[in-house]
Amino acid sequence: MRPEPISGILDIEPYVPGKSKVPAGVKLHKLSSNETPLGASAKASEAAARALSGLEIYPDGQASELKAAIAEVHGLRAENILCGNGSDELLGLLCQCYLAPGDEAIHTEHGFLVYAIQIRARGAVPVVAPETNATTDVDAILARVTERTKLVFLANPNNPTGTYLPFDEVRRLHKGLPRSVILVLDAAYAEYVRRNDYAAGLELVTEAENVVMTRTFSKIYGLAALRIGWMYAPEAIVSVLDRVRGPFNLNSVAIAAGAAAIRDRAFVERAVDHNTQWLAWTVGELEALGLRVTPSVGNFVLVHFPEDEGRRAEDADAFLTERGYILRRVTGYGFPNALRMTIGSEEANRGAVDTLREFLSMDR
Ligand SMILES: *Cc1c(COP(=O)(O)O)cnc(C)c1O
């Protein structure tokens, strides 16, 4: 006899974060976790530093200052906002509150791995909807809805593919779902998208009772270390998650820094401009090297490697790491022969492309 976890937990493959170790003496360029090369807004860092005096006081359990800032900037009601210790916590809370053992939740074939982990952690069943050309297929999702389906997770844009679903397709997906199923729109990269037919989903949340949108401060705001996410949802769903979350799930430093960060719109604009410029440049250079790149609207690209011995993703990864460039292996996402590269600083982007050029031109 020994203690046994509930069924499902031991089926979880632990989440493996992006690597960050290179050989001693080699300069590290971490392009493996979709972090911003621009750091955080100076206003956010200053607010965080100020919050460091007063560490003996519990944080505001409602994170009111942060909710007010989010509501103001996005034109939302604070009552519809719930903040989380990273958006990962909110994804977990949705599973905790809406999935019982044996229930089903749908995610897409190359969808973010956190979904399947959180679904299994409830003893529920992750149901995988195949994608078409590494892009969400609405009909494939709708075809997998059963009486046991409680949640549908959609990362839009998706990580690690960088592809997105136009808003009219998101609407079509929502229309096809039973009203009892929650559609979770994970818009972690929404700020980066420059497409007229894209929307993160605010409108749909406002109109429907079964749609939630999650956002994060970990990507464009450069605050990954502080763990800040938020959700825009119908009040009924906010009130459910509010009962279950830790009463002080955001710390005071995170609350202060997040509120300052979201108000610094000039900072966000600069980050978008940087990404738009270097995303286009990086894709152009990689394609010129003969590599296939999945079209991306995020701050990262999925790069596919040749099938020949010595030129595969695994070999490229070793070659790049030796020289200080850390990209992300994406085998766990169903891409054994691709790497995901975050758009970094000019120096990192140029260096990674030059290193890949050297890798591909070597005699084997
Ligand atoms: C990075 C990322 C998140 C953000 O997670 P946090 O917990 O807020 O850091 C959420 N969803 C996707 C698809 C991501 O890539």
PDB file of N, CA and C and ligand atoms in Angstrom, residues 86-88 91 112 115 155 159 186 188-189 216 218-219 227-229, ligand 1:
ATOM      1  N   GLY A  86      -0.132  34.482 -13.117  1.00  0.00           N
ATOM      2  CA  GLY A  86       0.087  34.037 -14.489  1.00  0.00           C
ATOM      3  C   GLY A  86      -1.248  33.579 -15.046  1.00  0.00           C
ATOM      4  N   SER A  87      -1.383  33.606 -16.387  1.00  0.00           N
ATOM      5  CA  SER A  87      -2.647  33.097 -16.921  1.00  0.00           C
ATOM      6  C   SER A  87      -2.726  31.591 -16.742  1.00  0.00           C
ATOM      7  N   ASP A  88      -1.597  30.931 -16.543  1.00  0.00           N
ATOM      8  CA  ASP A  88      -1.606  29.491 -16.247  1.00  0.00           C
ATOM      9  C   ASP A  88      -2.508  29.171 -15.060  1.00  0.00           C
ATOM     10  N   LEU A  91      -6.119  29.204 -16.201  1.00  0.00           N
ATOM     11  CA  LEU A  91      -6.454  28.012 -16.995  1.00  0.00           C
ATOM     12  C   LEU A  91      -6.692  26.834 -16.063  1.00  0.00           C
ATOM     13  N   PHE A 112      -1.330  24.673 -26.891  1.00  0.00           N
ATOM     14  CA  PHE A 112      -0.471  24.914 -25.724  1.00  0.00           C
ATOM     15  C   PHE A 112      -0.580  23.731 -24.742  1.00  0.00           C
ATOM     16  N   TYR A 115      -2.868  23.133 -21.324  1.00  0.00           N
ATOM     17  CA  TYR A 115      -4.278  22.703 -21.319  1.00  0.00           C
ATOM     18  C   TYR A 115      -4.387  21.225 -20.940  1.00  0.00           C
ATOM     19  N   ALA A 155      -5.939  28.603 -28.150  1.00  0.00           N
ATOM     20  CA  ALA A 155      -4.926  29.655 -28.078  1.00  0.00           C
ATOM     21  C   ALA A 155      -4.968  30.386 -29.406  1.00  0.00           C
ATOM     22  N   ASN A 159       0.435  28.986 -29.729  1.00  0.00           N
ATOM     23  CA  ASN A 159       1.835  28.705 -29.445  1.00  0.00           C
ATOM     24  C   ASN A 159       1.951  27.188 -29.485  1.00  0.00           C
ATOM     25  N   ASP A 186      -7.507  31.897 -25.267  1.00  0.00           N
ATOM     26  CA  ASP A 186      -6.227  32.243 -24.650  1.00  0.00           C
ATOM     27  C   ASP A 186      -5.504  33.184 -25.607  1.00  0.00           C
ATOM     28  N   ALA A 188      -2.754  35.121 -25.274  1.00  0.00           N
ATOM     29  CA  ALA A 188      -1.469  35.520 -24.681  1.00  0.00           C
ATOM     30  C   ALA A 188      -0.638  36.416 -25.604  1.00  0.00           C
ATOM     31  N   TYR A 189      -0.861  36.280 -26.923  1.00  0.00           N
ATOM     32  CA  TYR A 189      -0.035  37.041 -27.870  1.00  0.00           C
ATOM     33  C   TYR A 189      -0.844  38.093 -28.628  1.00  0.00           C
ATOM     34  N   THR A 216      -2.045  37.808 -20.612  1.00  0.00           N
ATOM     35  CA  THR A 216      -0.880  37.679 -19.743  1.00  0.00           C
ATOM     36  C   THR A 216      -0.003  38.915 -19.785  1.00  0.00           C
ATOM     37  N   SER A 218       3.169  38.275 -19.224  1.00  0.00           N
ATOM     38  CA  SER A 218       4.460  37.589 -19.373  1.00  0.00           C
ATOM     39  C   SER A 218       5.110  37.824 -20.722  1.00  0.00           C
ATOM     40  N   LYS A 219       4.339  38.216 -21.716  1.00  0.00           N
ATOM     41  CA  LYS A 219       4.898  38.283 -23.065  1.00  0.00           C
ATOM     42  C   LYS A 219       5.247  39.731 -23.416  1.00  0.00           C
ATOM     43  N   ARG A 227       4.668  36.769 -12.744  1.00  0.00           N
ATOM     44  CA  ARG A 227       3.487  35.903 -12.841  1.00  0.00           C
ATOM     45  C   ARG A 227       2.183  36.696 -12.706  1.00  0.00           C
ATOM     46  N   ILE A 228       1.770  37.338 -13.790  1.00  0.00           N
ATOM     47  CA  ILE A 228       0.516  38.099 -13.784  1.00  0.00           C
ATOM     48  C   ILE A 228      -0.298  37.744 -15.024  1.00  0.00           C
ATOM     49  N   GLY A 229      -1.502  37.252 -14.807  1.00  0.00           N
ATOM     50  CA  GLY A 229      -2.423  37.025 -15.910  1.00  0.00           C
ATOM     51  C   GLY A 229      -3.774  37.605 -15.540  1.00  0.00           C
TER      52      GLY A 229
HETATM   53  C1  LIG B   1       3.132  32.142 -22.582  1.00  0.00           C
HETATM   54  C2  LIG B   1       1.732  31.690 -22.722  1.00  0.00           C
HETATM   55  C3  LIG B   1       0.818  31.926 -21.711  1.00  0.00           C
HETATM   56  C4  LIG B   1       1.195  32.764 -20.536  1.00  0.00           C
HETATM   57  O1  LIG B   1       1.330  32.102 -19.384  1.00  0.00           O
HETATM   58  P1  LIG B   1       1.591  32.897 -18.030  1.00  0.00           P
HETATM   59  O2  LIG B   1       1.204  31.896 -17.023  1.00  0.00           O
HETATM   60  O3  LIG B   1       0.678  34.093 -18.019  1.00  0.00           O
HETATM   61  O4  LIG B   1       3.025  33.276 -17.998  1.00  0.00           O
HETATM   62  C5  LIG B   1      -0.477  31.470 -21.868  1.00  0.00           C
HETATM   63  N1  LIG B   1      -0.850  30.841 -23.008  1.00  0.00           N
HETATM   64  C6  LIG B   1      -0.002  30.636 -24.005  1.00  0.00           C
HETATM   65  C7  LIG B   1      -0.482  29.981 -25.252  1.00  0.00           C
HETATM   66  C8  LIG B   1       1.324  31.027 -23.891  1.00  0.00           C
HETATM   67  O5  LIG B   1       2.184  30.789 -24.868  1.00  0.00           O
END
